[in-house]
Tab-separated table of C-alpha atoms and ligand atoms in Angstrom:
chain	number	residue	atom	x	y	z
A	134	UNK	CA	142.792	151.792	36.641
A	135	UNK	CA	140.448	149.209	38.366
A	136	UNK	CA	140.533	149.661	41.857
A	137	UNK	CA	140.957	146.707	44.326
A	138	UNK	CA	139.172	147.004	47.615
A	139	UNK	CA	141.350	146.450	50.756
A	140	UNK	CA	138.545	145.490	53.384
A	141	UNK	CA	137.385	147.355	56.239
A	142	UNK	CA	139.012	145.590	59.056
A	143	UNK	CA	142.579	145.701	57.321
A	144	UNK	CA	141.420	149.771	56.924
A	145	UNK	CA	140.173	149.959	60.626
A	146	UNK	CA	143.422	148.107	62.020
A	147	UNK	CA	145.322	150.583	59.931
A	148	UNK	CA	144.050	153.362	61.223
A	149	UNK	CA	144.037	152.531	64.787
A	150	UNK	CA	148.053	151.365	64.332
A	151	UNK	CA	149.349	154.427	62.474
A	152	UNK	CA	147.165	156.765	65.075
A	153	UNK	CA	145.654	158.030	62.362
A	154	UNK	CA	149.295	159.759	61.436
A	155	UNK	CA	151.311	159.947	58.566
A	156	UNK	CA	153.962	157.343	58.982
A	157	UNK	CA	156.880	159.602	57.139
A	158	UNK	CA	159.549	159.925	59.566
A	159	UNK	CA	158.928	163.270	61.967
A	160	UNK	CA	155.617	163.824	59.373
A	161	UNK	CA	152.890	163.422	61.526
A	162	UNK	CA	150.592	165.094	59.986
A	163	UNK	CA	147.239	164.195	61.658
A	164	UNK	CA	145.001	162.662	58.666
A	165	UNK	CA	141.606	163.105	60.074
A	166	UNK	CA	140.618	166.686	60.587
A	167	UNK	CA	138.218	168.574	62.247
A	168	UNK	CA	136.401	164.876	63.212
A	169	UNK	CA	135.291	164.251	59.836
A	170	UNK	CA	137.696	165.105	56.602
A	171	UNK	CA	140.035	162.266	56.059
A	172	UNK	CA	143.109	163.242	54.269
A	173	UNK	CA	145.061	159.952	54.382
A	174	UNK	CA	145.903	157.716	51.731
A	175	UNK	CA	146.567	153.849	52.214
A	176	UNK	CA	149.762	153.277	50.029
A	177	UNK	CA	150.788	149.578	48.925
A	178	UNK	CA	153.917	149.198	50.127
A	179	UNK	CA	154.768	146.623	47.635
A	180	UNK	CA	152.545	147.643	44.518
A	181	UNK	CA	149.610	145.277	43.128
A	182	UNK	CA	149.990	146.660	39.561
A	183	UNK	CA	153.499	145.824	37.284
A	184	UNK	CA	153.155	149.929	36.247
A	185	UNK	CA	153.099	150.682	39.951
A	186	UNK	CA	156.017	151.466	42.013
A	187	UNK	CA	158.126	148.858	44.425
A	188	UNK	CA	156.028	145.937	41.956
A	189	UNK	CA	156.890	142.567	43.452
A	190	UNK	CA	155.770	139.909	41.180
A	191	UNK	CA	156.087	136.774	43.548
A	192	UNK	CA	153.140	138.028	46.144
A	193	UNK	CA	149.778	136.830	46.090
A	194	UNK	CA	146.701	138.941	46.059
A	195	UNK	CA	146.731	137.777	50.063
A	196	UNK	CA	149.925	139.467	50.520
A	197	UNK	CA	149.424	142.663	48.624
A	198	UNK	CA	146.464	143.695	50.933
A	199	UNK	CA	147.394	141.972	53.735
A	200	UNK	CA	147.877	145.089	56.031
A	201	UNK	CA	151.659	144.223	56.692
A	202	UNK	CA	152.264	145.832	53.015
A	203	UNK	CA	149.750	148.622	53.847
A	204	UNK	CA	151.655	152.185	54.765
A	205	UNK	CA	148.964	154.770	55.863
A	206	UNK	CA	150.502	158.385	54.338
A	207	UNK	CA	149.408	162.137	53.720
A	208	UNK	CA	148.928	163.379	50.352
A	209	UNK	CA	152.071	165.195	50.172
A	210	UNK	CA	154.376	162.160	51.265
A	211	UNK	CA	152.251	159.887	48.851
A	212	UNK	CA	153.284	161.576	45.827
A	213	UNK	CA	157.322	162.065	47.051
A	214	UNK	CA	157.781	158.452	47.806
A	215	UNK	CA	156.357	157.016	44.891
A	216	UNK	CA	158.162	159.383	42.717
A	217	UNK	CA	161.380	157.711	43.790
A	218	UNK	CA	160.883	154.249	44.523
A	219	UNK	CA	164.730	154.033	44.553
A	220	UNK	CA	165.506	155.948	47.254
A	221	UNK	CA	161.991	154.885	49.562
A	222	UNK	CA	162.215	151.347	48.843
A	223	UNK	CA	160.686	148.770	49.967
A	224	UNK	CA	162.504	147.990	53.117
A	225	UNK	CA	162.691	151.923	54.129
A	226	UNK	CA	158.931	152.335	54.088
A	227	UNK	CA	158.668	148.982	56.232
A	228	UNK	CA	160.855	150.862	58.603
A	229	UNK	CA	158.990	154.162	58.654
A	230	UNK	CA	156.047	151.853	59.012
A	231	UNK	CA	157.232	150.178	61.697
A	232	UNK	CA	158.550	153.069	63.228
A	233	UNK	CA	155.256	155.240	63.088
A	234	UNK	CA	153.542	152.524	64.310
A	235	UNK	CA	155.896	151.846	67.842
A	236	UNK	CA	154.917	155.329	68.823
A	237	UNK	CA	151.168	153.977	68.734
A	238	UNK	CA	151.480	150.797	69.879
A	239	UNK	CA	151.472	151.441	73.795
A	240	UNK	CA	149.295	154.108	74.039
A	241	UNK	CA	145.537	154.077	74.091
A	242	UNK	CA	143.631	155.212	70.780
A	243	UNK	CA	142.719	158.926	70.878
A	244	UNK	CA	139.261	159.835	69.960
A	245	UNK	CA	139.918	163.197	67.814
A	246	UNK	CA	135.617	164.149	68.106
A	247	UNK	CA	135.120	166.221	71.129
A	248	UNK	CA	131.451	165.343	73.135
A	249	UNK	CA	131.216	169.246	72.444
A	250	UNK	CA	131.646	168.832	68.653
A	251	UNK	CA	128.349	166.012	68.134
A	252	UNK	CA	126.233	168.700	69.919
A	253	UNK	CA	124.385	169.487	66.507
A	254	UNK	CA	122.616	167.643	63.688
A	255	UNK	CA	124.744	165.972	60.997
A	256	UNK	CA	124.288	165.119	57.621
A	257	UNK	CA	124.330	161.669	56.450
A	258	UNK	CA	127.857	161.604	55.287
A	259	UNK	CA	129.137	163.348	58.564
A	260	UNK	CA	127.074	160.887	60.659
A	261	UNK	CA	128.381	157.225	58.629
A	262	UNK	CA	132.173	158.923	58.325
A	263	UNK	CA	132.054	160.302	62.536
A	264	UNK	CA	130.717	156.522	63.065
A	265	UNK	CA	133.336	154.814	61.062
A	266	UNK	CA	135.871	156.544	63.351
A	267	UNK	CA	134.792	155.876	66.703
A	268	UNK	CA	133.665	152.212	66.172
A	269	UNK	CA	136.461	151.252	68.807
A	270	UNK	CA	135.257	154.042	70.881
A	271	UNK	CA	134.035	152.759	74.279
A	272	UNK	CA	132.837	155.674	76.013
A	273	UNK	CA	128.648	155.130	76.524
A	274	UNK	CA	128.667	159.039	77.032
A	275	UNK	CA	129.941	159.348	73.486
A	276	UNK	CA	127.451	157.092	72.166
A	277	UNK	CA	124.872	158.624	74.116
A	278	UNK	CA	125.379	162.302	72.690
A	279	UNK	CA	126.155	161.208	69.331
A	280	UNK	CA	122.096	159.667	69.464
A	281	UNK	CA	121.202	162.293	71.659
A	282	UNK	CA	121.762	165.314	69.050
A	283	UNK	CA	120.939	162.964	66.131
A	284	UNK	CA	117.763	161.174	67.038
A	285	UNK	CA	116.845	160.528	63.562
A	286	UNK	CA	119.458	157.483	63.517
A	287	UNK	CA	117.236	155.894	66.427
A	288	UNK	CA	114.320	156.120	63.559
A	289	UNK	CA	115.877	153.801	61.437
A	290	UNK	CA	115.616	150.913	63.863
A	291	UNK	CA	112.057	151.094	64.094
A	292	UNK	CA	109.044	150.763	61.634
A	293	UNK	CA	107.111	153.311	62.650
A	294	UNK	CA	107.450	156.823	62.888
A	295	UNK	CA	108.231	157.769	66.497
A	296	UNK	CA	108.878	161.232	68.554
A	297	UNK	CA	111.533	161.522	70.824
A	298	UNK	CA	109.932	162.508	74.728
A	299	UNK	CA	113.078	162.703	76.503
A	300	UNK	CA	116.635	161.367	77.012
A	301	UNK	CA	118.236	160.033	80.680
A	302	UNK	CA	114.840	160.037	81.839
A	303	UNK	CA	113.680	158.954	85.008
A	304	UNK	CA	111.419	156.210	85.266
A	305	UNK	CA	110.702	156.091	88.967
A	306	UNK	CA	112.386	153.419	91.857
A	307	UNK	CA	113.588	156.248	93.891
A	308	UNK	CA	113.567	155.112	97.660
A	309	UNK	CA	112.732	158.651	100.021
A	310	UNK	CA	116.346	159.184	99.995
A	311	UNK	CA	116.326	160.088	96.532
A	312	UNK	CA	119.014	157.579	95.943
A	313	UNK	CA	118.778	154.321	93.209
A	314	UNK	CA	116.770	155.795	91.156
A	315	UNK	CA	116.017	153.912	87.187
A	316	UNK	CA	116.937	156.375	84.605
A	317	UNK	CA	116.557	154.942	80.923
A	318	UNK	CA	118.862	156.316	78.426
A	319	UNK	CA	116.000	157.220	75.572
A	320	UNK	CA	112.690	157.225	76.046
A	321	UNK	CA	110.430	157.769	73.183
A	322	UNK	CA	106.795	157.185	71.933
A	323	UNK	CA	105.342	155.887	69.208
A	324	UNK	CA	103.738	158.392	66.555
A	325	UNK	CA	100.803	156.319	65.793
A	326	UNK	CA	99.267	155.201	69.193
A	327	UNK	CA	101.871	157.374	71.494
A	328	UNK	CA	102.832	153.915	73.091
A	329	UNK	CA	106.255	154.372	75.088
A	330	UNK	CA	109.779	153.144	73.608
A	331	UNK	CA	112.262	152.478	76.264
A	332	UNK	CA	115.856	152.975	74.478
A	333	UNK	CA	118.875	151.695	76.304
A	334	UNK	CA	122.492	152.255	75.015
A	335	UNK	CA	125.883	150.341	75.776
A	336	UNK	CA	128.619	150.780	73.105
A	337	UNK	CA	129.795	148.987	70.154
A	338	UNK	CA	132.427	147.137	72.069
A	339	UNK	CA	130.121	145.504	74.242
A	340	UNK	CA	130.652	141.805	74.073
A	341	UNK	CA	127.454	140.096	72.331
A	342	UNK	CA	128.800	136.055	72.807
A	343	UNK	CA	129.856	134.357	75.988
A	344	UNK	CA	132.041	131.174	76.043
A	345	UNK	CA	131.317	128.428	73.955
A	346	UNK	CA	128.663	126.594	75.371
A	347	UNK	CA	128.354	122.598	73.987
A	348	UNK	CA	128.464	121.233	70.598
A	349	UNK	CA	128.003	124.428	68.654
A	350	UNK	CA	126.225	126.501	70.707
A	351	UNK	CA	127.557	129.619	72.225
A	352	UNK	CA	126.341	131.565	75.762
A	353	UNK	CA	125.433	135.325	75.634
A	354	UNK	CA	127.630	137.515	76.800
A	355	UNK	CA	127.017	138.647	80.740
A	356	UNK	CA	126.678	142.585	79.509
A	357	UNK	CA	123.585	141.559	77.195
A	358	UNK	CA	121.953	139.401	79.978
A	359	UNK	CA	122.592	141.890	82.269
A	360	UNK	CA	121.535	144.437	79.956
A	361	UNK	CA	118.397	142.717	79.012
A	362	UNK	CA	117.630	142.625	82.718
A	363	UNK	CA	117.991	146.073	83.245
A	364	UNK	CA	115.610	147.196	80.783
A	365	UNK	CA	112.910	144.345	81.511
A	366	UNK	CA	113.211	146.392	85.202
A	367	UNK	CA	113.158	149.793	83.768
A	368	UNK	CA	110.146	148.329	81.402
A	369	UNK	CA	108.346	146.977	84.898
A	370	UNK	CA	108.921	150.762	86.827
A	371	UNK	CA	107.613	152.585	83.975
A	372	UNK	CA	103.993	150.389	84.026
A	373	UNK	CA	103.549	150.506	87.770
A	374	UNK	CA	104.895	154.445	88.276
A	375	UNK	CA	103.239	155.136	84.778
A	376	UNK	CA	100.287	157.482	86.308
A	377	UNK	CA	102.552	159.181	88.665
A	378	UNK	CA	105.136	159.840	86.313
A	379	UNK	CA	102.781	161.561	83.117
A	380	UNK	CA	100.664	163.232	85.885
A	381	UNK	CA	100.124	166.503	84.260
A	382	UNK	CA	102.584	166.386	81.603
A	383	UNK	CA	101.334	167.175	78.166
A	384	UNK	CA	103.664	164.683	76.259
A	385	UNK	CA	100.858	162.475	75.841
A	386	UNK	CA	102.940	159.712	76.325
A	387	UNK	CA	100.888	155.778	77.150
A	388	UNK	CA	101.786	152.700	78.063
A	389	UNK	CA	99.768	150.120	75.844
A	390	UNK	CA	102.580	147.586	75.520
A	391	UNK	CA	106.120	149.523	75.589
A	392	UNK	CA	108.536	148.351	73.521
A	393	UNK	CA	112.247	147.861	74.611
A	394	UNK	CA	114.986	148.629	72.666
A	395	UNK	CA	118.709	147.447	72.991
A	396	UNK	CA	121.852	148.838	71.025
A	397	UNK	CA	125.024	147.118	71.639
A	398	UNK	CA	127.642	145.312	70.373
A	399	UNK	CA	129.411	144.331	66.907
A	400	UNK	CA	128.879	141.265	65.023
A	401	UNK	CA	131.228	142.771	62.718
A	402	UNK	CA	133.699	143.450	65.471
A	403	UNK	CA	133.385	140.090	67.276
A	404	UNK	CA	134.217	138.564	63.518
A	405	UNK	CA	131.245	135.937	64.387
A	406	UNK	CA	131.615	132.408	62.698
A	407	UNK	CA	128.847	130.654	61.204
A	408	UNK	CA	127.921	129.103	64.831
A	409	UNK	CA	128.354	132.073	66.594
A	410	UNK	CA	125.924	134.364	64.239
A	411	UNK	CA	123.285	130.954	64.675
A	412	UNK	CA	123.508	131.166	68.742
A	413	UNK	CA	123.211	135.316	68.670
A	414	UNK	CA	120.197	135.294	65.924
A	415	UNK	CA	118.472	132.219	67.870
A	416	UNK	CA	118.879	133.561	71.472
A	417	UNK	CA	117.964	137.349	69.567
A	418	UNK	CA	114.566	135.635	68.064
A	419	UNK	CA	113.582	133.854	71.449
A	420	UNK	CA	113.277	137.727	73.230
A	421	UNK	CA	110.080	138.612	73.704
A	422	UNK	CA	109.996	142.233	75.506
A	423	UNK	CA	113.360	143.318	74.054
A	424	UNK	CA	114.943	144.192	70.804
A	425	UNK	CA	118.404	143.411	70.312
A	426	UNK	CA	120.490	145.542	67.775
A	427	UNK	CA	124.013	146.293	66.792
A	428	UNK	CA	125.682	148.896	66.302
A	429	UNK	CA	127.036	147.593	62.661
A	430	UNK	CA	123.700	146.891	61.157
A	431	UNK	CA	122.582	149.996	62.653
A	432	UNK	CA	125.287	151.318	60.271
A	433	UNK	CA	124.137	149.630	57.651
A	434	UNK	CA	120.943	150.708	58.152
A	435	UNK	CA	121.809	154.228	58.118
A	436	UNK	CA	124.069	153.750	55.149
A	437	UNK	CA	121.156	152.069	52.968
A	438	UNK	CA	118.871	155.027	53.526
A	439	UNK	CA	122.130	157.282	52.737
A	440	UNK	CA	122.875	155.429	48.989
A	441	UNK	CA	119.187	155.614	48.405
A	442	UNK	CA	119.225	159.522	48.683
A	443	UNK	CA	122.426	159.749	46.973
A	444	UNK	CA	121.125	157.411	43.844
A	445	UNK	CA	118.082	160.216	44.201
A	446	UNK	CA	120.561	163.255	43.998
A	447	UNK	CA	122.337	161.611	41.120
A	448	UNK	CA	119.206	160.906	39.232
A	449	UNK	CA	118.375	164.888	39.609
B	542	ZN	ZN1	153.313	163.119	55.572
């Protein structure tokens, strides 16, 4: 049977309502496992196909995946209710639906991936699926770790091959009191000429747009001027405490012109219009010293390069 694609942000909001839970009544059977195994399946409530179960024929393609008629369910519970569409009809999944999805409603979305549990290298599939599930997740520290014990992702971003030097690492500004000190959240060099690579994270939720400006232009957001800001300083104590701070370390580290790197933000998330997207790409093109990018086309990014081995594997 052809399969019709319910899209992402109807999947996402899904997810997030149901807490990730099966919504059969006192079911709960958690759906994503271990942090990366996801066991749930996302049931029409109302079925698209005549052959399926609960078919209405009156909705519209609109209505079908519209997430209102989308029931997130384990395996198990899948295969009882649609074996007897006459006793779990329509308006009894609605109400387990609804009901599973009270429980959620006030309470704050639990990340299931310990820090502990992104302290090792993971495979491709591991890395998009762990992604997927924490693109709501807020916490910088998260973020931080996930790139920290994965610095391959940061390679996609960039041309050139680079080496990682060091992560939270201090860049100097310290007054005698050891207090205020700049510490940049990546720093890393440049394979070819060694030239520094100043890497600063915020999270995907990090606004990108401000208000709306005149006519169709749109402000940036304070957290990405404020951001840029910080890393044009960070940039500026790295040149002037550059000798001081490679004095007698062998990581062979220079500081021809150092790039600066910024990864925040969603366009995706933010659900950008046409005018929004212009003002973020123009104001993004205007930078000089810093390079803006976002967490979803780092994703795609990674996902390209992902499909490109898999084609490969297949082709074996
Ligand atoms: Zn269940």
């Amino acid at each position: 049977m052809k399969r019709l694609l319910i899209n992402n942000k109807a999947k996402k909001d899904l997810f997030v309502k149901s807490g990730n839970r099966c919504a059969f009544p006192d079911c709960q059977q958690e759906l994503l496992v271990n942090g990366n195994t996801f066991l749930g399946e996302i049931v029409h409530i109302e079925s698209y196909s005549p052959a399926g179960p609960r078919y209405n024929p009156t909705n519209s393609v609109n209505e079908i995946f519209n997430i209102s008629n989308l029931i997130l369910l384990c395996p198990n519970h899948h295969r009882i209710i649609d074996a007897s569409p006459e006793i779990y009809t329509i308006e009894k999944l609605k109400r387990f639906k609804e009901g599973n999805e009270s429980i959620f409603e006030n309470k704050p979305r639990k990340f299931e991936l310990k820090k502990a549990e992104i302290n090792f290298e993971l495979n491709h599939q591991e890395l998009l699926d762990l992604w997927q599930e924490n693109e709501l997740n807020d916490d910088e520290e998260f973020w931080q770790k996930l790139f920290c014990s994965n610095p391959a992702i940061l390679s996609h971003i960039l041309i050139n091959p680079i080496i990682k030097v060091d992560d939270k690492s201090y860049l100097g500004g310290k007054s005698f009191d050891n207090k205020g000190g700049n510490i940049i959240d990546f720093l890393f060099k440049q394979k070819q000429n060694s030239d520094a690579i100043l890497i600063e994270i915020k999270t995907p939720k990090t606004r990108l747009l401000g208000q709306k400006y005149r006519g169709n232009s749109y402000s940036i957001s304070s957290d990405i001027s404020g951001s840029i800001v910080q890393l044009l300083n960070y940039k500026n104590e790295f040149q002037r405490n550059y000798y001081a701070l490679t004095d007698g370390s062998e990581n062979g580290l220079k500081s021809f012109h150092p790039k600066c790197l910024l990864i925040a933000g969603s366009r995706e998330m933010e659900e950008m219009d046409d005018n929004q997207n212009r003002s973020f790409g123009i104001f993004r093109n205007s930078l000089k010293d810093v390079e803006i990018i976002t967490y979803d086309e780092l994703y795609e990014k990674i996902k390209d390069v992902y499909d490109i081995f898999k084609k490969n594997d297949n082709n074996v």
